[in-house]
Coordinates of C-alpha atoms in Angstrom, one line a residue:
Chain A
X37 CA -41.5 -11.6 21.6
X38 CA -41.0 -13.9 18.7
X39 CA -38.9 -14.0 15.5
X40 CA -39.6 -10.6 13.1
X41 CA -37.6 -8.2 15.3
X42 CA -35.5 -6.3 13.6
X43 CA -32.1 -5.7 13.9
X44 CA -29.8 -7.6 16.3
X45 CA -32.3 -7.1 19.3
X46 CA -31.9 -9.9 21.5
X47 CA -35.3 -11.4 22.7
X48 CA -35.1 -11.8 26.8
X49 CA -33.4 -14.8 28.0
X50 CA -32.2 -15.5 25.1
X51 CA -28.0 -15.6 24.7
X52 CA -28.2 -13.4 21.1
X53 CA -26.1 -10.5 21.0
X54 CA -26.9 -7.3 19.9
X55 CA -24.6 -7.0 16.6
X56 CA -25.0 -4.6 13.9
X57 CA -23.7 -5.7 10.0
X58 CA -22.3 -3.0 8.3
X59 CA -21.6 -3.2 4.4
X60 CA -18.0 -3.3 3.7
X61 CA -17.7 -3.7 -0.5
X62 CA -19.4 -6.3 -2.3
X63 CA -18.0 -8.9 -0.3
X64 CA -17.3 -7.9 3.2
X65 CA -19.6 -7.0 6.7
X66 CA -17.7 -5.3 9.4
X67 CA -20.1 -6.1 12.5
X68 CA -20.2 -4.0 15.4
X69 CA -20.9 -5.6 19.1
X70 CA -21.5 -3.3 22.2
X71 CA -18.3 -4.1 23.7
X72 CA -14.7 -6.4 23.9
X73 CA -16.2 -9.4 25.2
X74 CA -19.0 -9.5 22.7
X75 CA -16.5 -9.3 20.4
X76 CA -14.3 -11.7 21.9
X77 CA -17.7 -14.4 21.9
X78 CA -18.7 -13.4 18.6
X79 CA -15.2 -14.0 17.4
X80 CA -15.0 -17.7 19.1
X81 CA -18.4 -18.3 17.4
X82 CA -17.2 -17.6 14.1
X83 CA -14.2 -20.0 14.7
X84 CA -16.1 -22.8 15.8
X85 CA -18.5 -22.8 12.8
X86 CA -15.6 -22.2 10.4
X87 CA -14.3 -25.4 11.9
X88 CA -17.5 -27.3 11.9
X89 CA -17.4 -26.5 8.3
X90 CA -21.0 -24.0 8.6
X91 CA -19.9 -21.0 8.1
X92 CA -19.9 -19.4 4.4
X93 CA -16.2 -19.7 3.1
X94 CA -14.1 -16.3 4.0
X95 CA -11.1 -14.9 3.1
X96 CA -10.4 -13.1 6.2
X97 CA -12.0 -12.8 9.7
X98 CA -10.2 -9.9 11.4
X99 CA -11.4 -8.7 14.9
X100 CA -10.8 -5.7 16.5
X101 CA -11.7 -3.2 19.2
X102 CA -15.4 -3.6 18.8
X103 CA -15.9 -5.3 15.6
X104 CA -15.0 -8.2 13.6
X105 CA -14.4 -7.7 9.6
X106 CA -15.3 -10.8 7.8
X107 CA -14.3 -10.1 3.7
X108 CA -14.4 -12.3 1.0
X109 CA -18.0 -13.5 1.2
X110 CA -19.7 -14.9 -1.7
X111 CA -23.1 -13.4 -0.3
X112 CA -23.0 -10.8 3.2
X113 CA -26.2 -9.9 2.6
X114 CA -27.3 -13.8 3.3
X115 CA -24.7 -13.8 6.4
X116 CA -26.2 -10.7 7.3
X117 CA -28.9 -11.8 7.4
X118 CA -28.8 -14.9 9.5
X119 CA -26.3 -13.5 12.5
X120 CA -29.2 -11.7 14.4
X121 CA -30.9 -15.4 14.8
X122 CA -27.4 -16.9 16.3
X123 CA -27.0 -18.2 19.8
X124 CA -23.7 -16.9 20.7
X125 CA -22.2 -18.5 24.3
X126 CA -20.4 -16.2 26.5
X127 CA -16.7 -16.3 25.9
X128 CA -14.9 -18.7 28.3
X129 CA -10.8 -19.0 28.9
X130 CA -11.1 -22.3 26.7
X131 CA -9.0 -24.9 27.4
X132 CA -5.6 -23.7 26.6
X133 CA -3.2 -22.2 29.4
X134 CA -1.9 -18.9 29.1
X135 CA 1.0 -18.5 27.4
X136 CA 3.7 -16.9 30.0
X137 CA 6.1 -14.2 29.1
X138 CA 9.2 -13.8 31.1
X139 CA 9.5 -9.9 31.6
X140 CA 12.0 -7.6 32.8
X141 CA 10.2 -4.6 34.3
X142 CA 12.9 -2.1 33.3
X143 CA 11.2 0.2 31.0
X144 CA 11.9 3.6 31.2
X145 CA 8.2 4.7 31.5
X146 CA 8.0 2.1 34.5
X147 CA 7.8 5.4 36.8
X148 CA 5.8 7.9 35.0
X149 CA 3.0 4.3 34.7
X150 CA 3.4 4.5 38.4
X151 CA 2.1 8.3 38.5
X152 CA -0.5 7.8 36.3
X153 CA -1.6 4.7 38.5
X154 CA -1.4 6.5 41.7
X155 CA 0.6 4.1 43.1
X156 CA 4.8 2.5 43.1
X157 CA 6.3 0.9 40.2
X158 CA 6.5 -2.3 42.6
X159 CA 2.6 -2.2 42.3
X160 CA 2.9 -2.0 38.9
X161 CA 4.6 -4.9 38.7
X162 CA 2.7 -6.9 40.8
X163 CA -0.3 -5.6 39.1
X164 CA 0.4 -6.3 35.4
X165 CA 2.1 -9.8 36.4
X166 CA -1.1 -10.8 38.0
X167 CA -3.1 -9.8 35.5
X168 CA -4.8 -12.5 32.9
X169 CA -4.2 -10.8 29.6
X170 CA -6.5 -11.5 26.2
X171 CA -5.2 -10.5 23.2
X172 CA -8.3 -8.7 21.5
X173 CA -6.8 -8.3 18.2
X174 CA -3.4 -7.9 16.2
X175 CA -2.4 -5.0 14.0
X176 CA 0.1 -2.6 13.6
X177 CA 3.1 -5.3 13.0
X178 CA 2.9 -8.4 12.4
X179 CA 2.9 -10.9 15.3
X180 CA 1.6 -7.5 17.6
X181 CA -1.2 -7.9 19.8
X182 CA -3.4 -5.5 21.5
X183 CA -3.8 -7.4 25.2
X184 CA -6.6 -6.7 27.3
X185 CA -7.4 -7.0 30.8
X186 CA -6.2 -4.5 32.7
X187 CA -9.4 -2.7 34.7
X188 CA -10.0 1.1 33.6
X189 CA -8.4 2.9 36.3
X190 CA -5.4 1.3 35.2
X191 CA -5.6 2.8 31.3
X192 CA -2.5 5.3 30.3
X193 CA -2.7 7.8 27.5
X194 CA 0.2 7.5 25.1
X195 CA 3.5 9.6 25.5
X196 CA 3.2 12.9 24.3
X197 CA 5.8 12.7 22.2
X198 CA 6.0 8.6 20.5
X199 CA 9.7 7.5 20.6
X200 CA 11.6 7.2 17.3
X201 CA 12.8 3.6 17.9
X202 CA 11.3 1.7 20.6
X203 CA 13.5 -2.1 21.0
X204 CA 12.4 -5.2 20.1
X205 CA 10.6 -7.0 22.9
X206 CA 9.2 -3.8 24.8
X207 CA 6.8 -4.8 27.2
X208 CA 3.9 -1.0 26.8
X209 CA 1.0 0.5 27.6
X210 CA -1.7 2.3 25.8
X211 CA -4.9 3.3 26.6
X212 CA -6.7 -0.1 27.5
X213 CA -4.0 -2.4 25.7
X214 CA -0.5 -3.9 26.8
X215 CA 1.2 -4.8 23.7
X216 CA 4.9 -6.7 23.2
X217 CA 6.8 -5.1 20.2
X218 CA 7.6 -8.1 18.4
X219 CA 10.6 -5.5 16.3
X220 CA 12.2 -2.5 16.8
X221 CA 9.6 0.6 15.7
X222 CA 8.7 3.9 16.5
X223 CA 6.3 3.8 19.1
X224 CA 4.0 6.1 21.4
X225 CA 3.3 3.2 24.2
X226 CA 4.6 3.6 27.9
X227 CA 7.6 1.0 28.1
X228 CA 7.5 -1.0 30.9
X229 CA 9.8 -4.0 30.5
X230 CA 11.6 -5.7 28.3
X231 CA 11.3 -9.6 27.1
X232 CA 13.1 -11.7 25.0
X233 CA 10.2 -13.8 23.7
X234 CA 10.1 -14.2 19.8
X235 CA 6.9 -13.0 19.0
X236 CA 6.9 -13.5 15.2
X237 CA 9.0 -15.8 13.6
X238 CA 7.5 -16.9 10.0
X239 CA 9.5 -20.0 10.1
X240 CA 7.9 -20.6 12.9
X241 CA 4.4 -22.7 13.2
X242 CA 2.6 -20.8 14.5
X243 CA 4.4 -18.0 12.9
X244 CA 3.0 -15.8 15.8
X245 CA 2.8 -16.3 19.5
X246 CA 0.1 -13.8 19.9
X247 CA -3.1 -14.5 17.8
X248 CA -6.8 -13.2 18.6
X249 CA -8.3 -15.0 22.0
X250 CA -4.9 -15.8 22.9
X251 CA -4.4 -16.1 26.7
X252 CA -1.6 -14.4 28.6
X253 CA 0.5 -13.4 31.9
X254 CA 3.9 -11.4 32.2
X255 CA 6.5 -13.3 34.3
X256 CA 8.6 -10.7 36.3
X257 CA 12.3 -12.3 36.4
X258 CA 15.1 -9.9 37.7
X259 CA 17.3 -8.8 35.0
X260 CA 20.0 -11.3 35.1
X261 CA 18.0 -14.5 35.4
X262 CA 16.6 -13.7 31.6
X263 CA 19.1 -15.3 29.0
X264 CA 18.9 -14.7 25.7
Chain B
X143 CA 23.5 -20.9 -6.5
X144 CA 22.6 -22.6 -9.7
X145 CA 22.8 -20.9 -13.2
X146 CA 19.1 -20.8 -13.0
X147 CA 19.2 -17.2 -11.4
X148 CA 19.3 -13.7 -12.7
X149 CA 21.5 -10.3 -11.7
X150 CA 19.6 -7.1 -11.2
X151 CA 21.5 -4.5 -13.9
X152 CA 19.2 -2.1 -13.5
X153 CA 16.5 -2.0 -10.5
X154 CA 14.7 1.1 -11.4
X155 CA 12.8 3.2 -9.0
X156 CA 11.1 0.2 -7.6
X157 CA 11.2 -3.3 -8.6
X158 CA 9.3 -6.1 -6.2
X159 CA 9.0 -9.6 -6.3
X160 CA 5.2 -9.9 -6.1
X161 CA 2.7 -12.9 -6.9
X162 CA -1.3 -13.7 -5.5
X163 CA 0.0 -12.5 -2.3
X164 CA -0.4 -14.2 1.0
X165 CA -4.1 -13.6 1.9
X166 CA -5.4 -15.6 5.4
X167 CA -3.1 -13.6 7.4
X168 CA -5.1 -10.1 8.4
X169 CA -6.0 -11.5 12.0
X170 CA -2.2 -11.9 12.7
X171 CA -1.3 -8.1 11.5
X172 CA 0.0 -9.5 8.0
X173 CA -1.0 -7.7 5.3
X174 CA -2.3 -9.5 1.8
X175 CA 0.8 -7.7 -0.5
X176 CA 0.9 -9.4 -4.0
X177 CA 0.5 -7.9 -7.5
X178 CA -1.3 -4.6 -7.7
X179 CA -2.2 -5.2 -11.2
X180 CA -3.7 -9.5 -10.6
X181 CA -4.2 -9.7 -13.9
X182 CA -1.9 -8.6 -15.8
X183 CA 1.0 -10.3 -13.3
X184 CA -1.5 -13.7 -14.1
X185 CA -1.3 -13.0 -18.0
X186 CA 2.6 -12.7 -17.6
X187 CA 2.7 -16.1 -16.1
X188 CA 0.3 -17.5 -18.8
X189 CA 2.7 -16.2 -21.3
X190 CA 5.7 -18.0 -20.0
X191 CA 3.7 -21.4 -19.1
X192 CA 3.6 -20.9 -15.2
X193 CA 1.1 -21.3 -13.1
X194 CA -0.9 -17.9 -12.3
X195 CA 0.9 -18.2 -8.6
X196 CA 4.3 -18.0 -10.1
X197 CA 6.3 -15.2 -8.8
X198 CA 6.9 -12.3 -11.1
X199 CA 8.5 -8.6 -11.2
X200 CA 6.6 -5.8 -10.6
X201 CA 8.3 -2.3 -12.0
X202 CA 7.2 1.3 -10.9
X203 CA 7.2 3.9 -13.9
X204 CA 11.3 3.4 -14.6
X205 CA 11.0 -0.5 -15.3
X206 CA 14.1 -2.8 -14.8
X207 CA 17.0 -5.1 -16.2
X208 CA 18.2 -8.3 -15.2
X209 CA 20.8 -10.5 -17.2
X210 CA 19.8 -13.7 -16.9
X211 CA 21.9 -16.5 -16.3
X212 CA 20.6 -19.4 -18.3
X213 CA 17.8 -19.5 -21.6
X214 CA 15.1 -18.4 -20.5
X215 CA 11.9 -17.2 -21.6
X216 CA 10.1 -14.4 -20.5
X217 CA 7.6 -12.0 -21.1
X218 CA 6.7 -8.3 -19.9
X219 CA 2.8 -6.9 -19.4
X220 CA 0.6 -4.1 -17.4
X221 CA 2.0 -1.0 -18.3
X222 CA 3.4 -0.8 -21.6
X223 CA 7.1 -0.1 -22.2
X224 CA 9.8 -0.5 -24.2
X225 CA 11.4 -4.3 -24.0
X226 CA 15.2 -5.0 -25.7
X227 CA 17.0 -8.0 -25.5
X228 CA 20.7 -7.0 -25.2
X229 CA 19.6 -4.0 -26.6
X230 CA 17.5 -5.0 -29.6
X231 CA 13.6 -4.6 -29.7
X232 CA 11.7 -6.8 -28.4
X233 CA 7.6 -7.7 -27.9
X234 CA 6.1 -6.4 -25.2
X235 CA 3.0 -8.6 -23.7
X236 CA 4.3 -11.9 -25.4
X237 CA 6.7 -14.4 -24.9
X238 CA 10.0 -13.6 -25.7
X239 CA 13.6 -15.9 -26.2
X240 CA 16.4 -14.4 -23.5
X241 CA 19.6 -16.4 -23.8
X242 CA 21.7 -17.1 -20.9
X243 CA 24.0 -13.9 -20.5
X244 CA 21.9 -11.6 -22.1
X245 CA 20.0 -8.3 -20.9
X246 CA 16.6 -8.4 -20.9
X247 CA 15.1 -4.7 -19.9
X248 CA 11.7 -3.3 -19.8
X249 CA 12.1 0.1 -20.3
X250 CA 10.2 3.5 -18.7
X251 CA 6.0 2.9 -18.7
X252 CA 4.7 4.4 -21.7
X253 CA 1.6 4.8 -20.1
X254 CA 0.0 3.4 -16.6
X255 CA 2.9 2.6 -13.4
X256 CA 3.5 -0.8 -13.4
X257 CA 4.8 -3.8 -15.7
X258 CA 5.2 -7.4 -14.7
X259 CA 8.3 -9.7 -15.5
X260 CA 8.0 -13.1 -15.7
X261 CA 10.2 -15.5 -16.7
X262 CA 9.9 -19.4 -17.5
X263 CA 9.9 -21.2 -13.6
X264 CA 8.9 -17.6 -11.6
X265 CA 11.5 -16.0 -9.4
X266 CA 12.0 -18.4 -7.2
X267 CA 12.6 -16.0 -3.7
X268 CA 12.6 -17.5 -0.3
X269 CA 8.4 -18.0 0.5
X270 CA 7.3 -16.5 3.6
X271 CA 3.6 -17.4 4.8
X272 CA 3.6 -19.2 1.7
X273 CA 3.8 -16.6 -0.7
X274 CA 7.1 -15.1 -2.2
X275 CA 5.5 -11.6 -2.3
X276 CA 7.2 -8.6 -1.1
X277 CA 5.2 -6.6 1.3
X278 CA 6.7 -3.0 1.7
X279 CA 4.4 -2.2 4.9
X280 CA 5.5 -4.6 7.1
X281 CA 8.5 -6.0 5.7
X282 CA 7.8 -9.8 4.7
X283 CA 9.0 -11.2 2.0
X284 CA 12.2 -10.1 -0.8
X285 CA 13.6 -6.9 -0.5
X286 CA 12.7 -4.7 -3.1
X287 CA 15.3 -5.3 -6.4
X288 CA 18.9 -3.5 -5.9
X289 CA 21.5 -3.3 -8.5
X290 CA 23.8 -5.9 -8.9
X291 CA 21.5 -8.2 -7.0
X292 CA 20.8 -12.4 -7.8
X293 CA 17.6 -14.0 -7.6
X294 CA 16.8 -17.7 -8.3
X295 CA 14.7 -18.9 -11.4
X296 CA 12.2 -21.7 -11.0
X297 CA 12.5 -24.9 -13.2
X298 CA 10.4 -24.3 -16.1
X299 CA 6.9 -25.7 -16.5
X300 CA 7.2 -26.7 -20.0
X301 CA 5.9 -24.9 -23.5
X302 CA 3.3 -22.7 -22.8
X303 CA -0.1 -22.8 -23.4
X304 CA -2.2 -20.9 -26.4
X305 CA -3.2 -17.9 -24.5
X306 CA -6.4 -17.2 -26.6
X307 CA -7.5 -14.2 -24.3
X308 CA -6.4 -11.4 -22.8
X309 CA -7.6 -10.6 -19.6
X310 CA -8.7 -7.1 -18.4
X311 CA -5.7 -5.3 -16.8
X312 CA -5.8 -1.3 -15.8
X313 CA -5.0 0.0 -19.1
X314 CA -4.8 2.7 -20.9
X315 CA -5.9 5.2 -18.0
X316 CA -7.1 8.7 -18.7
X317 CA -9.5 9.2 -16.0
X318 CA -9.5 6.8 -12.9
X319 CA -12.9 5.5 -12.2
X320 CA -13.7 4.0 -9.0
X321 CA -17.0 2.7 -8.4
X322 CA -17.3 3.0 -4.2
X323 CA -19.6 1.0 -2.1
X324 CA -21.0 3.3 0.8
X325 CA -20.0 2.1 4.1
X326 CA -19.2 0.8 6.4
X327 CA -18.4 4.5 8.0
X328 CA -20.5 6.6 5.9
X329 CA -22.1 7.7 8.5
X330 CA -19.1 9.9 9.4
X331 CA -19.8 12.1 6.8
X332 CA -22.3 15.0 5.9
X333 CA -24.6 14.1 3.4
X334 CA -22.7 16.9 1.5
X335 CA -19.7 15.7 2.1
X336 CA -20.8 12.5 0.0
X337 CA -22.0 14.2 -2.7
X338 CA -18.6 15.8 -2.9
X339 CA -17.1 12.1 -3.1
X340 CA -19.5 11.7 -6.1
X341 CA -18.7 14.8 -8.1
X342 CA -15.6 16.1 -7.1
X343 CA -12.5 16.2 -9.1
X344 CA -9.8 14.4 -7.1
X345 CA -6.3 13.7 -8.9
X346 CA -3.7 10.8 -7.9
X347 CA -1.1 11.9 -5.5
X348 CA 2.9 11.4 -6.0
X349 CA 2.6 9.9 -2.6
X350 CA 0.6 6.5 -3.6
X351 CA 2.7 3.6 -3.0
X352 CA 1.8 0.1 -2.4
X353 CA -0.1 0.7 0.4
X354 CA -2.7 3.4 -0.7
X355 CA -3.2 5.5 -3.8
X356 CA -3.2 8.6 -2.0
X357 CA -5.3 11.5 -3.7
X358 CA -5.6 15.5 -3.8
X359 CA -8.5 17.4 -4.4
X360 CA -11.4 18.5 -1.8
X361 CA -11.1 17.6 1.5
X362 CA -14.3 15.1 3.2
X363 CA -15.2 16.5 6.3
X364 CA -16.3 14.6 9.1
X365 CA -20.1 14.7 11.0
X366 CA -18.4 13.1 14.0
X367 CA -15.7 14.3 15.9
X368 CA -13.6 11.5 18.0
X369 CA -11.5 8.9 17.9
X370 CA -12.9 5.4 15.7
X371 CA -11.3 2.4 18.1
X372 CA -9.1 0.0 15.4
X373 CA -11.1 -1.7 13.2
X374 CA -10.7 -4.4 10.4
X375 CA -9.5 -2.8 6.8
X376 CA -10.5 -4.6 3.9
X377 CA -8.7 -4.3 0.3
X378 CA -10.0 -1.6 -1.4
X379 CA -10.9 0.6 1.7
X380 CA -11.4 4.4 1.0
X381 CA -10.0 5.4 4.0
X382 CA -10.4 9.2 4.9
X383 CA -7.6 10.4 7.5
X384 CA -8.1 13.8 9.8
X385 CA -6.8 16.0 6.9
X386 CA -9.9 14.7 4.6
X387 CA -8.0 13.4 1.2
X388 CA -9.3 9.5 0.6
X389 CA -6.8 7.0 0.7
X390 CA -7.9 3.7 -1.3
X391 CA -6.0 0.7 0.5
X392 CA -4.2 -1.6 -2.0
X393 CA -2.2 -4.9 -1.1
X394 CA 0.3 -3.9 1.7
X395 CA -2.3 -1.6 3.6
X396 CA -2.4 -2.0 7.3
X397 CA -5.2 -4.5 8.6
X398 CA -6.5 -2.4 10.9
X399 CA -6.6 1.1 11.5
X400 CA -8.7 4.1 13.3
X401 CA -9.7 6.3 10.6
X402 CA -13.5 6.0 9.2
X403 CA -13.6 4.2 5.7
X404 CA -16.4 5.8 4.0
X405 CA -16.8 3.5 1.2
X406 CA -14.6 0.2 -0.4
X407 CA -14.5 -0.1 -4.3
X408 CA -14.7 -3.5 -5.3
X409 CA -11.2 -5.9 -5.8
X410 CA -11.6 -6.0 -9.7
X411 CA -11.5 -2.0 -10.3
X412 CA -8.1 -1.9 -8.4
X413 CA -6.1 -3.2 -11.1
X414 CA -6.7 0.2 -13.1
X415 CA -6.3 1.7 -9.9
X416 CA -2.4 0.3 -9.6
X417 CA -1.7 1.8 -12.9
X418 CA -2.9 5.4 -12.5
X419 CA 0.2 7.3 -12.4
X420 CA 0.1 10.5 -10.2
X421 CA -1.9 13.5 -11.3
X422 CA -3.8 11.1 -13.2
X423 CA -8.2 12.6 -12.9
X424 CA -10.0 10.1 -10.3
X425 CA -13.8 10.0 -10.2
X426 CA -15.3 8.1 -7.5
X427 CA -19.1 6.8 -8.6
X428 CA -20.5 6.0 -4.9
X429 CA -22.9 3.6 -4.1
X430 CA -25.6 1.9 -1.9
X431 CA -24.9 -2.0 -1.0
X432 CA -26.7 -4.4 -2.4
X433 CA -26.3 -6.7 0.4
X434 CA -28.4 -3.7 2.6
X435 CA -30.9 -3.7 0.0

């Protein structure tokens, strides 16, 4: 197969991923990708060539669940265009370490997370702190990620009924995310624990701790050895 | 604090500090905030001899007053209203003389939502993310204007310019039009459910605020049933939530966000978009992008 396939079709045994452009305005392309990590590859991709100075200027490059919203284009359709022929590597941890959150596992959901997992809250916790967390995207708040990286069995639904103040530093669940509230909001997430990390602090540089391809892992500490 | 300042006599039903808004940010959860109505806050600025990046005022329907604290000069635009110095008329879209201790109010809209205040210097407010605006969604930036409250001044740039043209603002408004690029989610939708974007008659809702102009009228019904997973929201996003009644995104919209956007209308029509006052007629002109040939 050679160039003239249409669409984001990748040709065998080549590293192109399957991406679809949508139109978003005059300026904007919100493109889809099959799944998280093609997102998260197609998101590191855009960074590197916005750093290497070939990428189109943008206003914005927002990634999400499954797709990545670039706005403020001078041309999509050109952009558009071109991403189909991109060779995209395969996300890797980078070079970074993970940032480590010291966690109380307190929350009051800690149990009814156990039920849903089949298993004790001291699995929980050993579970969630051994996990290697992404953070996919942010939203809601400012400074709030949406942390992946817990396997499927291990997804909760939301609470039936979302809380009408959830603290500040609330370690939750949701779905296929773990998210840290960086202030007090209501909330439908499972609360697990509780840290005192400053998550957003526009002072601050980086203003916020969690930003997209941001790596991750909850430190359990028993509640008195966390100060303040 | 320094006489350069100003007291807050009258806030009105909601005064912000607002300028171009702190753009750059989505991927972090911050929202863009900044003037609804860009141009007119920009002419405001010209007027007084700041740069377009100045900080201003921006009033809801009631205007404001502030007593200023040293000679200042300032100038009111976007929707028209009444302006008095200490009480006596004064011009409304030019620059005008406010010496220190007197009242300078912009009185009720006399047509659009919103009027801009800027004075000689801009408001000088703490900057956050290097903007000064106030973004109601998320909190960033001054708290909204509260009576008997001080804000700084700037130092002044210097005589103003000639301002030789006036830009475009959102005025005067009988009928909203919003031209609407299809997509990205239009595919959500019934094909009848799109022509009832293109001719139906929707109306501003009281419940618009900074973050979306909210409208009544018929409800869009979804093709697809399910959940969308969060997804970037542009400025400008026609957003259409379970109960079907479009909401167009404006400056402090959330960035992200599971409902299906069936169409985005273009940055430059949202300035007369800021200024329709509820009940105000809406008409949404849908179309095909060009970028999808």
């Amino acid at each position: 197969m050679s160039t003239g396939t249409t669409g984001g079709r990748a040709p065998a045994g080549r590293s192109r991923l399957p991406l679809r452009p949508l139109p978003v305005g005059d300026h904007g392309l919100l493109v889809e990708l099959d799944d998280d990590t093609a997102v998260e590859a197609f998101h590191a991709e855009l960074l590197r060539r916005a750093a290497a100075g070939t990428l189109p200027a943008v206003r914005e490059i927002v990634p999400a669940a499954r797709t990545v919203l670039l706005d403020g284009l001078a041309d999509p359709g050109r952009l558009a265009a071109e991403l189909p022929g991109w060779d995209i590597p395969p996300a890797t941890a980078g070079d970074r370490p993970a940032i480590e959150i010291p966690v109380r596992y307190d929350g009051p959901d800690l149990a009814d997370v156990a039920a849903l997992w089949d298993t004790t809250p001291e699995d929980v916790v050993r579970i969630h702190s051994g996990t290697e967390f992404h953070v996919a995207f942010c939203g809601f708040a400012p400074g709030f990620g949406y942390l992946t990286g817990l396997p499927e069995r291990h997804h909760v639904p939301r609470r039936a009924t979302p809380r009408t103040k959830v603290p500040v530093g609330s370690v939750a669940l949701a779905g296929p995310y773990t998210g840290v509230y960086p202030r007090s909001s209501p909330g439908g997430w499972q609360l697990i624990g509780t840290s005192d990390v400053e998550l957003w602090n526009p002072d601050r540089d980086p203003a916020a701790l969690f930003s997209p391809g941001t790596r991750v892992r909850f430190i359990p500490v028993s509640t008195e050895s966390q100060e303040a | 604090m320094t006489d350069r300042a100003f007291c807050v006599v009258r806030a009105g039903a909601l005064t912000t500090v607002q300028d171009l808004g702190r753009a750059g940010h989505a991927h972090l959860g911050v929202p863009r905030a900044g003037a609804l109505d860009e141009p007119a806050h920009r002419y405001a600025n010209r007027l007084v001899g700041n740069p377009e990046t100045s900080a201003t005022l921006e009033t809801t329907l009631t205007g404001c007053a502030v007593r200023v604290r040293t000679d200042t000069v300032a100038a009111v635009t976007g929707a028209p209203c009444p302006v008095t110095v200490d009480g006596r008329p004064a011009a409304w879209g030019a620059p005008v003389r406010v010496p220190a201790g007197a009242v300078l109010d912009a009185g009720p809209a006399t047509a659009g939502l919103r009027s801009y205040l800027a004075f000689a210097g801009g408001v000088d407010a703490e900057p956050v993310l290097g903007s000064r605006a106030a973004d109601l969604l998320s909190g960033l930036g001054p708290a909204p204007l509260s009576d008997g409250g001080v804000l700084p001044l700037g130092t002044p740039y210097g005589p103003p310019a000639t301002v030789d043209a006036v830009p475009r603002s959102g005025l005067p408004l009988k009928e909203l039009v919003l031209p609407c690029v299809l997509g990205p989610r239009d595919d959500w939708f019934t094909d009848a459910c799109l022509r009832t974007l293109a001719t139906g008659r929707f109306r501003v809702s009281s419940a618009s605020n900074r973050i979306g102009l909210r409208t009544e009228g018929p409800s869009l019904e979804r093709r697809k049933d399910g959940e969308l997973p969060s997804e970037g929201m542009p400025l400008g996003a026609l957003q259409v939530p379970p109960n079907g009644l479009p909401v167009l995104f404006l400056n402090d919209h959330p960035t992200t966000g599971g409902y299906p956007v069936v169409g985005a209308v273009p940055e430059r029509f949202l300035a007369a978009a800021a200024q329709a006052a509820p009940g105000t007629s809406v008409r949404f002109v849908p179309r095909r992008s060009r970028a999808s040939g």
